[in-house]
Coordinates of C-alpha atoms in Angstrom, one line a residue:
M1 CA 0.0 0.0 0.0
A2 CA 1.3 3.4 -1.0
E3 CA 1.4 6.2 1.5
A4 CA 1.1 9.9 0.7
D5 CA 3.6 12.6 1.2
T6 CA 2.2 14.6 4.1
S7 CA 5.2 16.9 4.7
S8 CA 3.2 19.9 3.7
S9 CA -0.5 20.8 4.1
G10 CA -0.7 21.9 0.5
M11 CA -3.2 24.6 1.3
A12 CA -3.4 28.3 2.1
I13 CA -6.3 30.2 3.8
S14 CA -6.2 33.9 3.9
G15 CA -8.8 36.6 4.6
S16 CA -9.7 39.9 3.3
P17 CA -8.7 43.0 5.3
E18 CA -11.9 43.4 7.3
P19 CA -11.5 43.5 11.0
T20 CA -11.5 40.1 12.8
G21 CA -14.9 38.9 13.9
T22 CA -16.8 40.9 11.3
K23 CA -20.3 39.5 10.8
P24 CA -22.7 39.8 7.9
S25 CA -24.8 42.9 8.0
G26 CA -28.1 42.1 9.7
A27 CA -26.6 39.4 11.9
G28 CA -27.2 39.5 15.6
P29 CA -24.5 39.3 18.3
T30 CA -22.3 36.3 18.5
G31 CA -24.2 33.3 19.8
T32 CA -27.7 34.5 18.7
K33 CA -29.7 33.0 16.0
P34 CA -32.2 34.6 13.5
S35 CA -35.7 33.5 13.9
G36 CA -35.2 30.7 11.4
T37 CA -36.8 27.8 9.7
G38 CA -35.9 25.6 12.7
P39 CA -37.4 22.3 13.6
T40 CA -40.9 23.9 13.9
G41 CA -40.7 24.7 10.1
T42 CA -41.5 28.4 10.4
K43 CA -40.3 30.9 7.9
P44 CA -37.4 33.1 8.9
S45 CA -38.4 36.7 9.7
G46 CA -35.0 38.0 8.7
A47 CA -34.6 41.3 6.8
G48 CA -34.7 41.4 3.0
P49 CA -31.7 41.9 0.8
S50 CA -31.9 45.7 1.0
D51 CA -31.4 45.6 4.8
T52 CA -28.5 43.2 4.8
G53 CA -26.1 44.6 2.2
P54 CA -25.3 43.1 -1.2
A55 CA -25.7 39.4 -1.9
C56 CA -22.7 37.2 -2.0
P57 CA -20.9 37.5 -5.4
P58 CA -21.2 34.5 -7.6
P59 CA -18.3 32.1 -7.7
A60 CA -15.7 32.3 -10.5
S61 CA -16.8 28.9 -11.9
A62 CA -20.3 27.6 -12.2
P63 CA -21.4 25.8 -9.0
Y64 CA -21.4 22.0 -9.2
P65 CA -25.0 20.7 -8.6
L66 CA -25.0 18.1 -5.8
D67 CA -27.2 15.1 -6.6
P68 CA -29.9 15.1 -3.9
T69 CA -30.6 11.4 -4.6
G70 CA -27.2 10.2 -3.4
T71 CA -26.6 8.4 -6.7
G72 CA -22.9 8.3 -7.7
R73 CA -21.8 9.9 -4.5
H74 CA -18.1 8.9 -4.7
A75 CA -18.0 10.0 -8.4
D76 CA -19.4 13.3 -7.3
S77 CA -16.7 13.6 -4.6
E78 CA -14.0 12.9 -7.1
R79 CA -15.3 15.6 -9.4
L80 CA -15.5 18.1 -6.5
R81 CA -11.9 17.4 -5.5
A82 CA -10.9 18.0 -9.2
L83 CA -12.6 21.4 -9.0
G84 CA -10.3 22.4 -6.1
A85 CA -9.8 22.3 -2.4
A86 CA -12.9 24.5 -2.0
A87 CA -15.5 23.8 -4.8
P88 CA -18.6 25.9 -5.4
V89 CA -21.7 23.8 -5.2
L90 CA -25.4 24.3 -6.0
L91 CA -27.6 23.4 -3.0
P92 CA -31.4 22.8 -3.1
G93 CA -33.4 25.9 -3.9
G94 CA -30.6 27.4 -6.1
I95 CA -28.6 28.4 -3.0
V96 CA -24.9 28.6 -3.8
G97 CA -22.5 27.1 -1.3
Y98 CA -19.1 25.5 -1.1
A99 CA -17.6 22.1 -0.3
V100 CA -14.1 21.8 1.2
T101 CA -12.9 18.6 -0.4
R102 CA -9.3 17.8 0.4
H103 CA -8.0 16.4 3.7
H104 CA -5.4 18.9 4.7
T105 CA -7.6 21.9 3.6
L106 CA -10.6 20.5 5.5
R107 CA -8.6 19.8 8.6
D108 CA -7.4 23.4 8.8
F109 CA -10.8 24.8 7.8
L110 CA -12.6 23.0 10.6
T111 CA -10.5 24.9 13.2
H112 CA -10.1 28.2 11.4
P113 CA -10.8 31.1 13.8
E114 CA -12.8 33.0 11.2
V115 CA -15.2 30.2 10.4
A116 CA -18.4 30.0 12.4
K117 CA -21.3 27.6 13.0
S118 CA -24.0 29.9 14.2
A119 CA -26.7 30.6 11.6
C120 CA -26.5 34.3 12.4
H121 CA -23.6 34.3 9.9
F122 CA -25.7 32.6 7.2
A123 CA -26.2 35.3 4.6
A124 CA -28.9 33.7 2.6
L125 CA -30.9 33.1 5.7
S126 CA -30.5 36.6 7.0
E127 CA -31.5 38.0 3.6
G128 CA -34.7 35.9 3.6
R129 CA -33.7 33.8 0.6
I130 CA -34.3 30.4 2.4
P131 CA -37.8 29.3 1.6
P132 CA -40.1 27.4 4.1
G133 CA -39.4 23.7 3.9
W134 CA -35.9 24.0 2.6
P135 CA -34.5 20.4 3.1
L136 CA -31.3 21.6 4.9
T137 CA -33.0 24.1 7.3
T138 CA -32.7 22.0 10.4
F139 CA -28.9 21.7 10.0
A140 CA -28.7 25.5 10.0
T141 CA -31.2 26.5 12.7
V142 CA -31.6 23.7 15.2
E143 CA -30.6 25.2 18.6
G144 CA -27.8 22.9 19.8
M145 CA -24.1 22.4 19.9
T146 CA -23.7 22.0 16.1
T147 CA -25.0 25.5 15.5
A148 CA -23.2 27.3 18.3
D149 CA -19.8 28.9 18.8
G150 CA -17.5 29.8 21.7
A151 CA -19.0 29.8 25.1
D152 CA -22.5 28.8 23.9
H153 CA -21.0 25.8 22.1
R154 CA -19.1 24.7 25.2
R155 CA -22.2 25.1 27.4
L156 CA -24.4 23.0 25.1
R157 CA -21.7 20.4 24.5
E158 CA -20.8 19.8 28.1
P159 CA -23.7 17.6 29.2
V160 CA -23.4 15.4 26.1
V161 CA -19.6 15.0 26.5
K162 CA -20.2 14.1 30.2
A163 CA -22.8 11.4 29.2
L164 CA -20.4 10.0 26.6
S165 CA -17.2 10.1 28.6
P166 CA -14.6 7.4 27.9
R167 CA -15.3 5.8 31.3
R168 CA -19.1 5.6 30.6
V169 CA -18.6 4.3 27.1
A170 CA -16.2 1.6 28.3
A171 CA -18.8 0.6 30.9
L172 CA -21.3 0.1 28.1
R173 CA -19.4 -2.7 26.4
P174 CA -21.2 -5.6 28.2
R175 CA -24.6 -4.1 27.4
V176 CA -23.6 -3.6 23.8
E177 CA -22.4 -7.2 23.6
R178 CA -25.6 -8.5 25.1
L179 CA -27.8 -6.5 22.7
T180 CA -25.6 -7.7 19.8
A181 CA -25.9 -11.3 20.8
G182 CA -29.7 -11.0 21.1
L183 CA -30.1 -9.4 17.7
L184 CA -27.9 -12.1 16.1
D185 CA -30.1 -14.8 17.7
E186 CA -33.1 -13.4 15.9
L187 CA -31.5 -13.2 12.4
P188 CA -32.0 -16.9 11.3
A189 CA -35.7 -16.8 11.9
Q190 CA -36.0 -13.5 10.1
A191 CA -34.1 -14.9 7.2
A192 CA -36.3 -18.0 7.1
R193 CA -39.4 -15.8 6.9
G194 CA -37.7 -13.9 4.1
G195 CA -37.0 -16.9 1.9
G196 CA -33.4 -17.2 3.0
T197 CA -32.5 -13.5 3.0
V198 CA -32.7 -10.8 5.6
D199 CA -32.2 -7.0 5.5
L200 CA -29.3 -6.7 7.8
R201 CA -29.6 -2.9 7.9
S202 CA -33.1 -2.9 9.5
A203 CA -32.7 -6.2 11.5
F204 CA -29.3 -5.6 13.0
A205 CA -27.4 -2.4 12.1
Y206 CA -30.3 -0.2 13.1
P207 CA -31.7 -1.6 16.3
L208 CA -28.3 -1.9 18.0
P209 CA -27.3 1.8 18.1
M210 CA -30.9 2.9 18.5
R211 CA -31.4 0.8 21.6
V212 CA -28.1 2.0 23.1
I213 CA -28.6 5.7 22.5
S214 CA -32.2 5.5 23.6
E215 CA -31.2 3.8 26.9
L216 CA -28.6 6.5 27.4
L217 CA -31.2 9.3 26.7
G218 CA -34.1 7.6 28.5
V219 CA -36.2 7.4 25.3
D220 CA -39.0 4.9 25.8
E221 CA -39.4 2.2 23.2
E222 CA -42.7 3.5 21.9
F223 CA -40.9 6.6 20.4
R224 CA -37.9 5.0 18.9
D225 CA -39.0 3.8 15.5
R226 CA -40.8 7.0 14.7
L227 CA -37.8 9.1 15.8
H228 CA -35.7 7.0 13.4
E229 CA -38.1 7.6 10.5
L230 CA -38.3 11.3 11.2
S231 CA -34.5 11.6 11.5
G232 CA -34.3 10.0 8.0
L233 CA -36.6 12.6 6.6
V234 CA -34.6 15.5 8.1
V235 CA -31.5 14.4 6.2
N236 CA -33.4 13.5 3.0
T237 CA -32.4 16.1 0.4
T238 CA -35.1 14.9 -2.1
I239 CA -38.0 15.7 0.2
D240 CA -40.6 18.3 -0.9
P241 CA -41.2 21.4 1.2
E242 CA -44.5 20.4 2.6
A243 CA -43.2 17.1 3.8
A244 CA -40.1 18.7 5.2
V245 CA -42.2 21.1 7.3
A246 CA -44.5 18.3 8.5
A247 CA -41.6 16.1 9.4
N248 CA -39.8 18.8 11.4
R249 CA -43.0 19.7 13.3
E250 CA -43.7 16.1 14.1
L251 CA -40.1 15.5 15.2
V252 CA -40.4 18.4 17.7
E253 CA -43.8 17.0 18.9
V254 CA -42.4 13.5 19.5
L255 CA -39.3 14.9 21.3
G256 CA -41.7 17.0 23.4
Q257 CA -43.5 13.7 24.4
V258 CA -40.1 12.2 25.3
V259 CA -39.4 15.2 27.6
T260 CA -42.9 15.0 29.1
A261 CA -42.3 11.3 29.9
R262 CA -39.0 12.0 31.6
R263 CA -40.3 15.0 33.6
A264 CA -43.0 12.7 35.0
K265 CA -40.5 9.9 35.7
P266 CA -36.9 11.2 35.9
G267 CA -34.1 8.7 35.7
D268 CA -30.4 8.3 35.4
D269 CA -30.3 9.4 31.8
L270 CA -29.2 12.3 29.7
T271 CA -32.7 13.6 29.0
S272 CA -33.4 13.9 32.8
A273 CA -30.1 15.7 33.3
L274 CA -30.9 18.2 30.5
I275 CA -34.4 18.8 32.1
A276 CA -32.7 19.5 35.4
A277 CA -30.3 21.9 33.7
C278 CA -33.4 23.8 32.3
A279 CA -34.9 24.0 35.8
E280 CA -31.8 25.4 37.5
E281 CA -32.0 29.0 38.7
D282 CA -29.5 30.2 36.1
A283 CA -31.3 28.1 33.4
R284 CA -28.2 26.8 31.7
L285 CA -30.4 25.4 28.9
S286 CA -33.5 26.7 27.3
E287 CA -36.5 24.5 26.3
R288 CA -35.6 25.0 22.6
E289 CA -32.0 24.0 23.3
L290 CA -33.2 21.0 25.2
I291 CA -35.2 19.8 22.2
G292 CA -32.4 20.7 19.8
T293 CA -29.8 18.7 21.9
L294 CA -32.1 15.7 22.0
L295 CA -32.7 15.9 18.2
L296 CA -29.0 16.0 17.5
T297 CA -28.0 13.3 20.0
I298 CA -30.7 10.9 18.9
A299 CA -30.2 11.4 15.2
A300 CA -26.4 11.3 15.2
G301 CA -26.3 8.8 18.0
H302 CA -27.8 6.1 16.0
Q303 CA -27.7 7.1 12.3
T304 CA -24.0 7.4 12.0
T305 CA -23.3 3.9 13.6
L306 CA -26.1 2.4 11.5
D307 CA -24.5 3.6 8.3
L308 CA -21.0 2.7 9.6
I309 CA -22.0 -0.9 10.3
T310 CA -23.9 -1.1 7.0
N311 CA -21.0 0.3 5.0
A312 CA -18.4 -2.0 6.7
V313 CA -20.5 -5.1 5.9
R314 CA -20.8 -4.1 2.3
A315 CA -17.1 -3.5 2.0
L316 CA -16.2 -6.9 3.6
C317 CA -18.7 -8.8 1.4
A318 CA -17.4 -7.1 -1.7
D319 CA -13.8 -8.1 -0.9
R320 CA -13.6 -11.4 1.0
G321 CA -9.8 -11.0 1.0
Q322 CA -10.1 -8.1 3.4
L323 CA -12.3 -10.2 5.7
D324 CA -9.7 -13.0 5.6
L325 CA -7.1 -10.6 6.7
V326 CA -9.1 -9.8 9.8
R327 CA -10.1 -13.4 10.6
S328 CA -6.5 -14.5 10.3
G329 CA -5.3 -11.9 12.7
R330 CA -3.4 -9.8 10.2
A331 CA -5.7 -6.9 10.8
A332 CA -8.0 -6.0 13.7
W333 CA -11.7 -5.2 13.7
A334 CA -10.7 -1.7 14.8
D335 CA -8.9 -1.4 11.5
V336 CA -12.1 -2.3 9.7
V337 CA -14.0 0.4 11.5
E338 CA -11.3 3.1 10.8
E339 CA -10.9 2.1 7.2
T340 CA -14.7 2.2 6.6
L341 CA -14.9 5.6 8.2
R342 CA -12.2 6.8 5.8
H343 CA -13.2 5.0 2.7
D344 CA -17.0 5.2 3.0
S345 CA -17.7 7.9 5.6
P346 CA -21.3 7.6 7.0
V347 CA -21.5 11.4 6.6
A348 CA -20.7 12.5 3.1
N349 CA -21.2 16.3 3.3
F350 CA -21.9 17.9 6.7
P351 CA -23.7 21.3 6.8
F352 CA -22.8 24.1 7.6
R353 CA -20.0 26.5 8.5
Y354 CA -19.8 30.1 7.5
P355 CA -16.8 32.4 6.9
T356 CA -17.1 35.5 9.0
R357 CA -15.1 37.3 6.2
D358 CA -14.2 36.5 2.6
L359 CA -11.7 33.6 2.8
D360 CA -9.3 32.6 0.1
I361 CA -8.7 28.9 0.1
D362 CA -6.1 27.7 -2.4
G363 CA -7.2 30.3 -4.9
T364 CA -11.0 30.0 -4.4
T365 CA -12.7 32.8 -2.5
I366 CA -15.5 31.8 -0.2
P367 CA -17.6 34.8 0.4
L368 CA -18.5 36.0 3.9
G369 CA -21.7 34.2 5.0
A370 CA -21.7 31.5 2.4
P371 CA -22.8 28.0 3.6
V372 CA -19.9 25.5 3.5
L373 CA -20.1 21.8 3.6
A374 CA -17.4 19.6 5.2
S375 CA -17.0 17.0 2.5
Y376 CA -15.8 14.0 4.5
A377 CA -16.5 11.6 1.6
A378 CA -14.2 13.6 -0.7
A379 CA -11.5 14.1 1.9
G380 CA -11.5 10.5 2.9
R381 CA -10.4 9.5 -0.6
D382 CA -8.0 12.3 -1.2
P383 CA -4.9 10.9 -2.9
Q384 CA -2.7 13.7 -1.5
A385 CA -3.4 12.3 2.0
Y386 CA -3.9 8.6 1.4
G387 CA -1.8 7.9 -1.7
P388 CA -2.8 6.8 -5.3
D389 CA -4.8 3.9 -4.0
A390 CA -7.1 6.0 -1.8
D391 CA -10.2 4.6 -3.6
R392 CA -9.3 1.1 -2.4
F393 CA -10.7 -0.4 0.8
D394 CA -7.6 -1.8 2.6
V395 CA -7.8 -2.8 6.3
T396 CA -4.0 -3.0 6.5
R397 CA -3.7 0.7 5.5
R398 CA -1.5 2.7 7.8
P399 CA -1.9 6.3 6.6
A400 CA 0.3 9.0 7.9
V401 CA -2.8 11.1 8.7
R402 CA -6.0 10.3 10.6
H403 CA -9.3 10.5 8.8
L404 CA -11.7 13.3 9.5
S405 CA -15.0 11.5 9.4
F406 CA -15.9 12.4 13.0
G407 CA -14.8 16.0 12.5
H408 CA -11.8 17.8 13.9
G409 CA -11.3 20.5 16.5
P410 CA -13.9 21.9 19.0
H411 CA -16.8 20.4 17.1
V412 CA -15.4 16.8 16.8
C413 CA -18.2 14.3 17.4
P414 CA -18.6 13.6 21.1
G415 CA -20.2 10.2 20.2
A416 CA -17.2 8.9 18.3
P417 CA -15.9 6.5 21.0
L418 CA -19.4 5.0 21.4
A419 CA -19.8 4.6 17.6
R420 CA -16.4 2.9 17.4
L421 CA -17.3 0.5 20.3
E422 CA -20.7 -0.4 18.8
A423 CA -19.4 -1.0 15.3
G424 CA -16.4 -3.0 16.5
V425 CA -18.5 -5.3 18.7
A426 CA -21.2 -5.7 16.1
L427 CA -18.9 -6.6 13.2
R428 CA -16.8 -9.1 15.2
A429 CA -19.8 -10.9 16.6
L430 CA -21.6 -10.9 13.2
F431 CA -18.9 -12.5 11.2
D432 CA -17.9 -14.9 14.1
R433 CA -21.5 -16.1 14.1
F434 CA -22.1 -16.1 10.3
P435 CA -18.6 -16.4 8.7
D436 CA -20.1 -17.0 5.2
L437 CA -22.5 -14.1 5.3
A438 CA -22.8 -12.6 1.8
L439 CA -24.8 -10.0 -0.1
A440 CA -28.0 -11.4 -1.6
V441 CA -28.0 -9.0 -4.5
P442 CA -25.2 -7.5 -6.6
E443 CA -23.7 -4.5 -4.8
A444 CA -24.6 -2.3 -7.9
D445 CA -28.3 -3.0 -7.2
L446 CA -28.3 -1.5 -3.7
S447 CA -30.2 1.8 -3.6
P448 CA -28.4 4.8 -2.0
L449 CA -30.0 6.8 0.8
P450 CA -31.8 9.8 -0.8
T451 CA -29.4 12.4 0.5
F452 CA -26.0 14.0 -0.2
V453 CA -25.5 14.5 3.6
G454 CA -25.5 10.9 4.7
N455 CA -23.9 8.0 2.9
S456 CA -25.2 4.4 2.9
V457 CA -27.9 2.3 1.3
V458 CA -31.6 1.9 1.9
E459 CA -31.4 -1.9 2.5
L460 CA -28.7 -4.5 2.8
P461 CA -30.2 -7.9 1.9
V462 CA -27.9 -10.7 2.9
R463 CA -27.7 -14.5 3.1
L464 CA -26.4 -15.6 6.4
G465 CA -24.8 -19.0 5.5
R466 CA -23.5 -21.2 8.3
D467 CA -24.7 -20.3 11.8
L468 CA -21.8 -21.2 14.1
G469 CA -24.0 -20.2 17.1
A470 CA -26.4 -22.9 16.1
D471 CA -23.5 -25.4 15.7
Q472 CA -22.3 -24.6 19.2
G473 CA -25.8 -24.9 20.6

């Protein structure tokens, strides 16, 4: 396996001569948000273009239209990298944004002091150009740690980090192993009912992380499946405006029911802790921030691991030689997890960050207030970081750089240790129990998730083959 030369970042970011911390005209003070199209689906009441200064200038080259269906995702990523370290892209509704596509550039961009997460910096939102039901609205306006900066971000992140501390995650291993074993026990009967095949995504990769995060949050079983369905609609970039508004409203309603249930019967869980924070005299958390934090934690806490497990199984079934390397001890299951995160990141393009001044990135100017995607799918296969074989899945890869699929810097995913634990346990147990497990259809026939944000397939039909658990029983 070839390794890339990483002696230089190969990028440059420079700003225009405005004073540090300049915000778009019409934006509120740091840490505030415009009344936006948040999870309730209401239209922003921001000022019109005449109140907020001139609109962002168009990019020098025509924006690349991102495919909302998720079809040809990695081909799109390759084209974006070819356009430059920062490529102009066309988002739904004709909104022009940018995607940062190369590993070293993205790593530096994620920690740049003049790049913000708060939607008060989102020019199109402040100018009233974001319509009701825009499919990416929740990513911009949900009130939580992913849309906050500085002290607000630290305040909102703290309870989640505490709940997902390394000690607590390590203590979850026995529970994750028991849940995994129980789900594996159910697979043969499900396959028999399906004529010899079972959708591994819905029968195994989904229920494991959903049960784990729900137990951590104190989400009762009656809410879980609907929260999963609504989370999928929130990231769906093909959804029509009316359905998007309805999904966001229902999501807030269901989360409100979760909060009501925990208020009536508090427990040793994150939701109860967040409710207590709302009730404190200094009110460290507002009700909207409570709902936003639950939304983010539930969605990211199960969807990322679901897609990670699904993508890893696909990769191992497509190349049995890689599975043989693990089963023979020449690679570890942790290597499978990390290589899947790099090669087929569960998050393809994560919204949004906003420059607080015009930024020049390797010759491309990203205007102040433009929405920017962190293109983890493109960066994960960057030949400058991972060598000429970056497109190949290789569990023995020992890159000189660490992938960015969980982010980097202050906003790095707090659930990364839990996702790694769940995926590692799940994959080892799955292939120990069913060593001949194989895809039931050609990989090319698998339908992608309808989104350019997430990255996986809608279903993963498999044939289980030998059941060593049954042999041992």
